[in-house]
Short mmCIF file of C-alpha atoms in Angstrom, two decimals:
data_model
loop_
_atom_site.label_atom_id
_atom_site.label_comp_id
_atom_site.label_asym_id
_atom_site.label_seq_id
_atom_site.Cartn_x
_atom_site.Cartn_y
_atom_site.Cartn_z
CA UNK A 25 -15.14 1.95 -23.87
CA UNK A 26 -16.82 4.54 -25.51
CA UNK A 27 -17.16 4.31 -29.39
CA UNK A 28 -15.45 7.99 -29.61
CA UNK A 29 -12.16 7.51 -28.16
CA UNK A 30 -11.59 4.07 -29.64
CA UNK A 31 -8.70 3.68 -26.99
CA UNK A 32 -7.68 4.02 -23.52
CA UNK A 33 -5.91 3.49 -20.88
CA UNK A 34 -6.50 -0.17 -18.96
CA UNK A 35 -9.19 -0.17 -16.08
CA UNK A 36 -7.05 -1.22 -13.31
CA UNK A 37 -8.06 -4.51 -11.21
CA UNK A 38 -6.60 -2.98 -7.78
CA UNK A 39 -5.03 -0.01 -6.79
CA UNK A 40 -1.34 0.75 -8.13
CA UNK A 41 0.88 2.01 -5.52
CA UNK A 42 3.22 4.43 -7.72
CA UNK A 43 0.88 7.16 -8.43
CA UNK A 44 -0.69 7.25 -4.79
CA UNK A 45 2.93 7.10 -4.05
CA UNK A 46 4.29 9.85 -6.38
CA UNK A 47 1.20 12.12 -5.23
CA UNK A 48 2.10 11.92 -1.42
CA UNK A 49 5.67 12.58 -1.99
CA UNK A 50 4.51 15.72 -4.24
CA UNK A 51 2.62 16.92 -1.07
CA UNK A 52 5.86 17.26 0.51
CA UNK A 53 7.73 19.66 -2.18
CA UNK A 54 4.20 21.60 -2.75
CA UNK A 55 4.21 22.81 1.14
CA UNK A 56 8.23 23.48 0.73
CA UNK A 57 7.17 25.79 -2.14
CA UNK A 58 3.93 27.19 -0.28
CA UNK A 59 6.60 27.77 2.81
CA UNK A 60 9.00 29.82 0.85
CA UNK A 61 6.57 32.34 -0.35
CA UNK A 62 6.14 33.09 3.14
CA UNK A 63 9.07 33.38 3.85
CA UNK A 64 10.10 36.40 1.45
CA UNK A 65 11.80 33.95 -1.34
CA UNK A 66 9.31 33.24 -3.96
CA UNK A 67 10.88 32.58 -7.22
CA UNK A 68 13.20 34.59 -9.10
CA UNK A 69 13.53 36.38 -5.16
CA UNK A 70 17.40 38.03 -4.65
CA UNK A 71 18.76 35.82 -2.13
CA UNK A 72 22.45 36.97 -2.77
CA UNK A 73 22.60 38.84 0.53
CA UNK A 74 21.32 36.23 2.91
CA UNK A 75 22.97 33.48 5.39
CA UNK A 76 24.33 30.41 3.82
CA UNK A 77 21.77 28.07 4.53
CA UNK A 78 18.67 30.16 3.00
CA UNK A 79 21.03 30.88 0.34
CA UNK A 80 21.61 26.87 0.36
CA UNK A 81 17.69 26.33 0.65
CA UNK A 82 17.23 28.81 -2.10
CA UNK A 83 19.39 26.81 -4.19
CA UNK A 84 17.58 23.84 -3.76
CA UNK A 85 14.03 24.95 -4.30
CA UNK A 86 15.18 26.96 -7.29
CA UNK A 87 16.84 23.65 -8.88
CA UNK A 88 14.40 21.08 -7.75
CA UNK A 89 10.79 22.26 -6.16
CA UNK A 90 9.54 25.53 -8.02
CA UNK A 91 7.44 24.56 -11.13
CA UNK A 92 8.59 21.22 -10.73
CA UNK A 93 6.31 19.49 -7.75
CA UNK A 94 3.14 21.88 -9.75
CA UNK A 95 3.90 20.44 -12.70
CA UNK A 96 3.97 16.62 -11.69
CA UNK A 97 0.93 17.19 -9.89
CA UNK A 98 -0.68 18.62 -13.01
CA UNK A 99 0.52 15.74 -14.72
CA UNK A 100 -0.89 13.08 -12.37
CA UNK A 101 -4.17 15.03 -12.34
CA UNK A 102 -4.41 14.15 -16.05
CA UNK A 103 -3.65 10.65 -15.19
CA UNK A 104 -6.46 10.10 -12.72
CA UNK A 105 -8.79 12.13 -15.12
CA UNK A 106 -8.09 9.78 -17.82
CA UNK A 107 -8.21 6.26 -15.67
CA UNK A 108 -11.85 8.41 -14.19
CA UNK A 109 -13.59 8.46 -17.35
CA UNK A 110 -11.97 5.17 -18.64
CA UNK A 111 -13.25 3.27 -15.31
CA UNK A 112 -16.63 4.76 -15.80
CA UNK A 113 -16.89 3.84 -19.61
CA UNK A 114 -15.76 0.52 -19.30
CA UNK A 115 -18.64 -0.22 -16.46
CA UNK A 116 -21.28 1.17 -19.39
CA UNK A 117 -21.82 4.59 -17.77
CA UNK A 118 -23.29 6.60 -21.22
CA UNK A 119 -20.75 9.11 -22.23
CA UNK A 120 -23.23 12.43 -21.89
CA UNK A 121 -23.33 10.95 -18.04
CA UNK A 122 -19.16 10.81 -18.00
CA UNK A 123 -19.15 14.52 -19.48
CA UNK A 124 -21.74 15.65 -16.96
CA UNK A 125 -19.14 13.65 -14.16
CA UNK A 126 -15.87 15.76 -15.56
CA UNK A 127 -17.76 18.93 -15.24
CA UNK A 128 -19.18 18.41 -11.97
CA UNK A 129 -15.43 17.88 -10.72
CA UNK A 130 -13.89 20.41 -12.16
CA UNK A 131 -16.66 23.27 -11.15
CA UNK A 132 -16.35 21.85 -7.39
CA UNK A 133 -12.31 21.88 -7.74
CA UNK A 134 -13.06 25.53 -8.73
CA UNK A 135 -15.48 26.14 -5.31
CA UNK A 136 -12.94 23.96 -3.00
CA UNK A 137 -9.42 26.16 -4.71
CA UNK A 138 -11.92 29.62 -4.12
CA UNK A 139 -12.27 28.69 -0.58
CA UNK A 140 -8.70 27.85 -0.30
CA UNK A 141 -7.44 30.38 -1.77
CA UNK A 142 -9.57 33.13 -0.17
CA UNK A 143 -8.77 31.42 3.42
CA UNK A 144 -5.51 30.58 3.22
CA UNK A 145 -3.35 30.84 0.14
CA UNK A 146 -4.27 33.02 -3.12
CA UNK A 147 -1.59 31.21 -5.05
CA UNK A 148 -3.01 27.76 -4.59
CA UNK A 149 -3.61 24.89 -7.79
CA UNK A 150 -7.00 23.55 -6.95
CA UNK A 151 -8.42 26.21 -9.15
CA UNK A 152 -6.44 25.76 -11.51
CA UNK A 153 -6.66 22.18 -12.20
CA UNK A 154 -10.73 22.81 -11.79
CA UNK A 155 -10.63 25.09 -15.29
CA UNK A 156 -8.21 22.75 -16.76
CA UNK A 157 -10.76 19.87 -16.57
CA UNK A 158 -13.53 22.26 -17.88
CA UNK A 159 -11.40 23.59 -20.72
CA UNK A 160 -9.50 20.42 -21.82
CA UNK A 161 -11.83 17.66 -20.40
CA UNK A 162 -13.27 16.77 -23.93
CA UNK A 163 -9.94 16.02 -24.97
CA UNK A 164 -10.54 12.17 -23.15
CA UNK A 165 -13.46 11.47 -25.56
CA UNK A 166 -11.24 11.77 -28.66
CA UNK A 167 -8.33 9.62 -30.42
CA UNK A 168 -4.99 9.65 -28.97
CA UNK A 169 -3.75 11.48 -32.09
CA UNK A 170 -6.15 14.41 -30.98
CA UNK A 171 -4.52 14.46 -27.64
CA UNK A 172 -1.12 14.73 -28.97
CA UNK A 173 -1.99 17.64 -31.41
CA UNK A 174 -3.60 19.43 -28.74
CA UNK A 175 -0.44 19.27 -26.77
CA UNK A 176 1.76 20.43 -29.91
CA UNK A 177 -0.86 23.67 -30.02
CA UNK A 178 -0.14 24.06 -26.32
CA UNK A 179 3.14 23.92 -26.53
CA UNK A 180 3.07 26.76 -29.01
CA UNK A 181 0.64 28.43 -27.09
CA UNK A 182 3.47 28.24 -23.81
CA UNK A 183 6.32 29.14 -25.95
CA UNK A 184 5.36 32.87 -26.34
CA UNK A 185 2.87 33.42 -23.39
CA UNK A 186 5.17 32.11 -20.69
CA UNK A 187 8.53 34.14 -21.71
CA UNK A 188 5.78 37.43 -21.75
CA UNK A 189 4.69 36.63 -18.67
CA UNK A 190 7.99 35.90 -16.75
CA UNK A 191 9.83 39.50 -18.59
CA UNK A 192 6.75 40.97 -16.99
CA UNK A 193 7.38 39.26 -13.83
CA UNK A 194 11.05 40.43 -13.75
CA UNK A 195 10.57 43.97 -14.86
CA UNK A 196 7.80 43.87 -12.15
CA UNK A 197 9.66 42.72 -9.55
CA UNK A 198 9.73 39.05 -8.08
CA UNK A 199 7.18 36.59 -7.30
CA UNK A 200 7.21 37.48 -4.00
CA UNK A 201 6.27 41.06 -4.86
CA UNK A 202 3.43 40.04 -7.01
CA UNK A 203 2.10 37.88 -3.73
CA UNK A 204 2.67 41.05 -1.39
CA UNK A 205 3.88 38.45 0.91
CA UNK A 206 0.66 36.93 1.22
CA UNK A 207 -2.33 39.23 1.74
CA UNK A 208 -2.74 39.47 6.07
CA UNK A 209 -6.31 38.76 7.84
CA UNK A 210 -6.52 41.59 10.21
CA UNK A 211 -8.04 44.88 7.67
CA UNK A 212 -10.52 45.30 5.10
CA UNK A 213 -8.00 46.08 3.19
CA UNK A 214 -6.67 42.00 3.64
CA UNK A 215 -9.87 40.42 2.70
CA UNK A 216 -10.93 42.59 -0.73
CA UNK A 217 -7.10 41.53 -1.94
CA UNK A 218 -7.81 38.15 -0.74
CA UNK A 219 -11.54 38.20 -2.75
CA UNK A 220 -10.10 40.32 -5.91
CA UNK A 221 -7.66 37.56 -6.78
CA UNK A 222 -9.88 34.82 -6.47
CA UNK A 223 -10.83 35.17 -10.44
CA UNK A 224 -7.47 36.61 -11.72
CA UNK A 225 -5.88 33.72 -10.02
CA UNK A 226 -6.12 30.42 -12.13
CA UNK A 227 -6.13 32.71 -15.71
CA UNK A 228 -2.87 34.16 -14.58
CA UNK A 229 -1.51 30.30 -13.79
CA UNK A 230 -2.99 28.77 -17.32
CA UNK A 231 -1.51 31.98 -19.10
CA UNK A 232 2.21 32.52 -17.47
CA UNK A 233 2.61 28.43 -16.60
CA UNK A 234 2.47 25.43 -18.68
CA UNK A 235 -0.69 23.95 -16.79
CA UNK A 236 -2.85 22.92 -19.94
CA UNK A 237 -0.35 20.93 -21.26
CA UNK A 238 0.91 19.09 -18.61
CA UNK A 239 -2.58 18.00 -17.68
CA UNK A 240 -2.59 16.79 -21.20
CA UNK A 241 0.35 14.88 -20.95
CA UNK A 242 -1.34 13.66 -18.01
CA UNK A 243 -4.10 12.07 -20.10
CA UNK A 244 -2.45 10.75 -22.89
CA UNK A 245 0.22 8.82 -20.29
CA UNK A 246 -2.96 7.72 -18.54
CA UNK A 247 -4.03 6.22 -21.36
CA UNK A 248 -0.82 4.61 -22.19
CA UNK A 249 -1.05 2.89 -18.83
CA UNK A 250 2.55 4.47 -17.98
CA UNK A 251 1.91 4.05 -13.68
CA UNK A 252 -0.38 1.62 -14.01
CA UNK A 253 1.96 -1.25 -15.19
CA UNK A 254 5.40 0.24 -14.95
CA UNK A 255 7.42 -2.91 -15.61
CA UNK A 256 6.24 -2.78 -18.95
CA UNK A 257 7.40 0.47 -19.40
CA UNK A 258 10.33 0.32 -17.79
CA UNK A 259 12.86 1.30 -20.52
CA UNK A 260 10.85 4.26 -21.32
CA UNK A 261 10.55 5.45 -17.83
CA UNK A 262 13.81 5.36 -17.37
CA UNK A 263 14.83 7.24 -20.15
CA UNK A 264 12.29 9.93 -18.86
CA UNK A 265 13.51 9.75 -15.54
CA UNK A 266 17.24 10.60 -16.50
CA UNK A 267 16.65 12.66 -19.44
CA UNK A 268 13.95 14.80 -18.70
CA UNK A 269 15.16 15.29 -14.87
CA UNK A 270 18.69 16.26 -15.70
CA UNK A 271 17.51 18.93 -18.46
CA UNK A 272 15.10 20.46 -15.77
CA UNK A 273 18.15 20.43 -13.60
CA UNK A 274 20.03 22.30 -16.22
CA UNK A 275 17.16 24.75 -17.49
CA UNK A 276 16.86 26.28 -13.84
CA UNK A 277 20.36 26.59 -13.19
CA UNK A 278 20.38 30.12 -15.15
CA UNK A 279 17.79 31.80 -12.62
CA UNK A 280 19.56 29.90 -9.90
CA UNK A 281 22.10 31.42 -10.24
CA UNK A 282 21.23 35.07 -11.05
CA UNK A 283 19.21 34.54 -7.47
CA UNK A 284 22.80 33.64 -6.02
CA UNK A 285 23.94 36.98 -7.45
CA UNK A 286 26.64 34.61 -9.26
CA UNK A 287 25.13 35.96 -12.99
CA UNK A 288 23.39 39.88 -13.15
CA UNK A 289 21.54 40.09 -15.74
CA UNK A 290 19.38 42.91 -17.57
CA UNK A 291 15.58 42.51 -16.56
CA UNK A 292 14.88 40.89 -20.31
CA UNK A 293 17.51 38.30 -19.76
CA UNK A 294 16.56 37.33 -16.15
CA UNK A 295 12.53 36.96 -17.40
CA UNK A 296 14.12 34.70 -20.24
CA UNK A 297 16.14 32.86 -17.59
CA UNK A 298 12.72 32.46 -15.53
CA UNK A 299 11.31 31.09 -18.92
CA UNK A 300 13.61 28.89 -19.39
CA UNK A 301 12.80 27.11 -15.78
CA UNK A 302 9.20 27.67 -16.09
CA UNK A 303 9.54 25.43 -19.31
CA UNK A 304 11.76 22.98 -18.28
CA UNK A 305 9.35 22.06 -15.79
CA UNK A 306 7.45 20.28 -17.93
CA UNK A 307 10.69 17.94 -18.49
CA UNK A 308 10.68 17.73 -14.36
CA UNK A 309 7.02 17.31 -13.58
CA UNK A 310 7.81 14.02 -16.27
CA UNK A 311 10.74 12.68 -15.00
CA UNK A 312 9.55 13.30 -11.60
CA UNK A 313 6.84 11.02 -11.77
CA UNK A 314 8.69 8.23 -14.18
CA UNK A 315 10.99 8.05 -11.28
CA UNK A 316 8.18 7.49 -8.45
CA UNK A 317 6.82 5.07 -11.36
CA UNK A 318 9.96 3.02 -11.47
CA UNK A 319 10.36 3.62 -6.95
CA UNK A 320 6.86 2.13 -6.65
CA UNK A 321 7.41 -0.93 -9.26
CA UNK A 322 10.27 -1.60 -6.84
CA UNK A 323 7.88 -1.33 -3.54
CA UNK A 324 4.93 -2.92 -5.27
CA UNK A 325 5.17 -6.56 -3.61
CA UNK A 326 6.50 -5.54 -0.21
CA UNK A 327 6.46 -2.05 0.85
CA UNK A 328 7.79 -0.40 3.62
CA UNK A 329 5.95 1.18 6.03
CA UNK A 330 6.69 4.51 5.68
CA UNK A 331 5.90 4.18 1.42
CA UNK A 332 2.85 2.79 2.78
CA UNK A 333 1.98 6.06 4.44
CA UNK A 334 3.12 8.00 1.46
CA UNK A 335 1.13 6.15 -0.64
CA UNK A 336 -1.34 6.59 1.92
CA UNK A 337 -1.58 10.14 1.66
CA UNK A 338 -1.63 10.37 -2.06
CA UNK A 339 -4.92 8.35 -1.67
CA UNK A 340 -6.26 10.99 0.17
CA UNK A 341 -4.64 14.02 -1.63
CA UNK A 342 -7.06 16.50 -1.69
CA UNK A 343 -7.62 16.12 2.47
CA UNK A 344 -3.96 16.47 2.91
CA UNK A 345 -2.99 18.97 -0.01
CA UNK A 346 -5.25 21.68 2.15
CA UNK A 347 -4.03 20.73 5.54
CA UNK A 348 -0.34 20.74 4.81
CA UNK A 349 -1.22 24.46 3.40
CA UNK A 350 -3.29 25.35 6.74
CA UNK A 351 -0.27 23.87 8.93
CA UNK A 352 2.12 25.74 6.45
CA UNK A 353 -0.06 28.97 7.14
CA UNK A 354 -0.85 28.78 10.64
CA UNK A 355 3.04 28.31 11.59
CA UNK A 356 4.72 31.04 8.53
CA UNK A 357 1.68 33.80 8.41
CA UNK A 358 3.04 37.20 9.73
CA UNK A 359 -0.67 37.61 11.19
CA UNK A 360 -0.84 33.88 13.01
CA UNK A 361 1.94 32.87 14.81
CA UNK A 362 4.22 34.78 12.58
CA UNK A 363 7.64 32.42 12.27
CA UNK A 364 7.71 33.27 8.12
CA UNK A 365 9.50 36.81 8.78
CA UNK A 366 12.50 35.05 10.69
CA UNK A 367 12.34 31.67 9.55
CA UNK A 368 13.97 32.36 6.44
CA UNK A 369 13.97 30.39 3.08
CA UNK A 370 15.92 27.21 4.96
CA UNK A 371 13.26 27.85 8.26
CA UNK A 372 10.51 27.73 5.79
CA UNK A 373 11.61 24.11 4.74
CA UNK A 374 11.95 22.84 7.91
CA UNK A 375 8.22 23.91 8.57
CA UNK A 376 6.86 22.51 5.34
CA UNK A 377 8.87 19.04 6.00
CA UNK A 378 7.55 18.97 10.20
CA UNK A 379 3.95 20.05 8.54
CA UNK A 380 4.12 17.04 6.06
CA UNK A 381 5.40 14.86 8.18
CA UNK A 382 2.40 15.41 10.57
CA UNK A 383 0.20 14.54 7.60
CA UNK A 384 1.75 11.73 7.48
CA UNK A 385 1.39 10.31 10.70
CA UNK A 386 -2.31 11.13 10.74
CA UNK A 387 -2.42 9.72 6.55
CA UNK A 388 -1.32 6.38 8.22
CA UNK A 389 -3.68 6.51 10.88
CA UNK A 390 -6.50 6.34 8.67
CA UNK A 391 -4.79 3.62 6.33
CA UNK A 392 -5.23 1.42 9.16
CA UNK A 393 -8.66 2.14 10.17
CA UNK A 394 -9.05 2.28 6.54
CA UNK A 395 -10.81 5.35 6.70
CA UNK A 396 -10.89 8.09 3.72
CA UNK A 397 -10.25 11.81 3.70
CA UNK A 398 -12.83 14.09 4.61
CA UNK A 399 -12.23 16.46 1.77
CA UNK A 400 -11.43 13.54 -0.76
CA UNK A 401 -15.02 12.01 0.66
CA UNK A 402 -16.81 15.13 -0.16
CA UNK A 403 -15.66 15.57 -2.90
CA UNK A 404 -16.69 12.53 -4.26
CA UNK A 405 -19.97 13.08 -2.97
CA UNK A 406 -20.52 16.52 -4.66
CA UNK A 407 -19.49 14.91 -8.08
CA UNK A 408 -21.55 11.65 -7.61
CA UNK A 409 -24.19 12.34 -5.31
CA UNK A 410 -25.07 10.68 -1.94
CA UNK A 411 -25.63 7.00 -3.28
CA UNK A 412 -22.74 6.96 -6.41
CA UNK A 413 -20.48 8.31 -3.76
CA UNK A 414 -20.85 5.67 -0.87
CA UNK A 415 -20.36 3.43 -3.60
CA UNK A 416 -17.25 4.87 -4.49
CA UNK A 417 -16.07 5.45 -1.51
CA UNK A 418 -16.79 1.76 -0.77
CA UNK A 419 -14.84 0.71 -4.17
CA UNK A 420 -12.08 2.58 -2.81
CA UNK A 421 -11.80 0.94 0.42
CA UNK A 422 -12.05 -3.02 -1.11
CA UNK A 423 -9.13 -1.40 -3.58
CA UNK A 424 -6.83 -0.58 -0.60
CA UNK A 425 -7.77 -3.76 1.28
CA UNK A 426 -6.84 -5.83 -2.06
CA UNK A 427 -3.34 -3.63 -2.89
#
């Protein structure tokens, strides 16, 4: 353990199942939320005119999936970042070296979200979570008190950008609006929109949406050990599961339902409103994964097959993360086969769920043969180089044989 931090978290002896767990799950609600956009109901989108069921599915992603799977993700990002640099510490890797390792990942997270994003989906996270690691990386060299003020400044930081950002938004127009639907693949036209949001894209996300400090929640639960050992957490996590997921319930419900056309307000008040769930889920992306955390202490001796191939899938998130999008794509795109414009937000669902659900079939598959993901694989080569990253790749595999 380096000398700087003077804590951190502990180096696990095998593979935990509750964050793979909680990741693979996450996959599911990140395509329903990738789906919608296609489908014309991005957030803070009017559905007050439409059939029942998109109105119902609406409802639902409104109240549960939209900036609540990002932010768990974010949050579990931190996590692995800060079990990363603790694993590498504690096996005497000098701490320049560990720097140089955070970098590397979070300038290849950059490449693999550009490619994504310029591909297939301009609103993706990889990016994202690529210039959080560069710009809040050194944080997991420094004392847990350090951490903690850092997430006080972000938190002041969020608390006037993100209520600018989501007026903006709503005196705009909605989300969907700002997407265009999803720039097309047939003109010109399609690919310099496509290219001129590839920089604009992760600045906008770490301005209008609480990324920084989730993935600094991220590390400072990491080092607490919070997944890693959730029995001895257990009264904690459950006060974060009920707590902060019933007050992310109750922060969206505003925009829910001025989206229902039950509440119509002025374009300030429905930007607060969007605010106000933006915020709140932080409180979600935290009682989202306390929840998995306490689901996976349950499953830890004998799980079922099916949390096997969750789990299964979080191991190999990056892999799946991009196919679920390309399934999500290739079905929803207006210029592929084209289902998004009559699918509708409750089509879109179904789509995301039969698209994750194929992931998981083929996420199983390579449990058994014990066999990583190609993307997770490469990356792990760019970061370590050809040697480190059979190594790894190797440590992995004796850490799923032993869980």
């Amino acid at each position: 353990m380096s000398a700087t931090t003077g804590v951190g978290p502990p180096v696990r002896a095998q593979r935990k199942l509750a964050p793979d767990l909680a990741r693979g799950a996450m996959l599911l609600l990140i395509a329903m939320a990738y789906a919608g956009v296609y489908a014309g109901g991005g957030f803070g989108t009017d559905v007050a005119g439409d059939p029942w069921p998109d109105r119902a599915a609406a409802l639902f992603t409104t109240l549960f999936l939209d900036n609540r799977a990002f932010p768990m993700f974010a949050i579990l990002f931190g996590y692995g970042m800060a079990w990363m640099v603790a694993r590498q510490l504690a096996r005497g890797t000098p701490e320049r070296e560990v720097r140089r390792l955070l970098r590397r990942r979070g300038g290849f997270l950059l490449l693999f979200g550009f490619v994504h994003a310029f591909l297939v989906f301009p609103g993706e996270i990889l990016t994202s979570y690529g210039l959080a690691a560069l710009v809040t990386g050194w944080l997991l060299f420094r004392s847990n008190r350090t951490i903690v003020r850092a997430a006080v400044v972000f938190a002041a930081f969020y608390a006037v950008t993100v209520p600018l950002a989501m007026v903006a938004m709503a005196w705009a127009g909605s989300e969907a609006e700002e997407y265009g639907l999803i720039p097309g693949y047939l003109t010109a036209q399609d690919w310099f929109e496509r290219l001129a949001f590839l920089p604009s894209g992760p600045l906008f996300i770490a301005f209008a949406y609480p990324l920084l400090i989730l993935v600094v929640l991220g590390y400072r639960a990491g080092r607490a050990g919070l997944l890693d050992d959730p029995a001895a957490h257990r009264g904690l996590l459950t006060r974060i599961a009920v707590v902060c997921t019933s007050l992310s319930v109750l922060g969206a419900l505003p925009i829910a339902l001025t989206v229902q056309g039950v509440l119509s307000p002025g374009a300030i008040t429905e930007g607060l409103s969007m605010a106000l769930q933006v915020l709140t889920g932080i409180l979600g992306g935290a009682g989202y994964a306390a929840l998995f955390a306490l689901w996976g202490m349950r499953l830890e001796r004998k799980p079922s097959p099916l949390a096997r191939a969750v789990a299964a899938m979080g191991q190999r998130s990056l892999t799946f993360y991009i196919l679920n999008s390309v399934l999500v794509a290739v079905v929803l795109h207006p210029d592929l086969v084209g289902l998004g414009t009559g699918a509708g937000a409750f089509g879109a669902l179904l789509v995301a769920a039969l698209a994750w659900s194929v992931s998981l079939a083929l996420a199983a598959w390579s449990e058994v043969r014990n066999r990583p993901g190609p993307l997770d694989q490469l990356m792990r080569r760019c970061v370590y180089g050809g040697r480190k990253a059979r190594r790894a790749a190797e440590a992995e595999a004796s850490s799923r044989r032993d869980g």
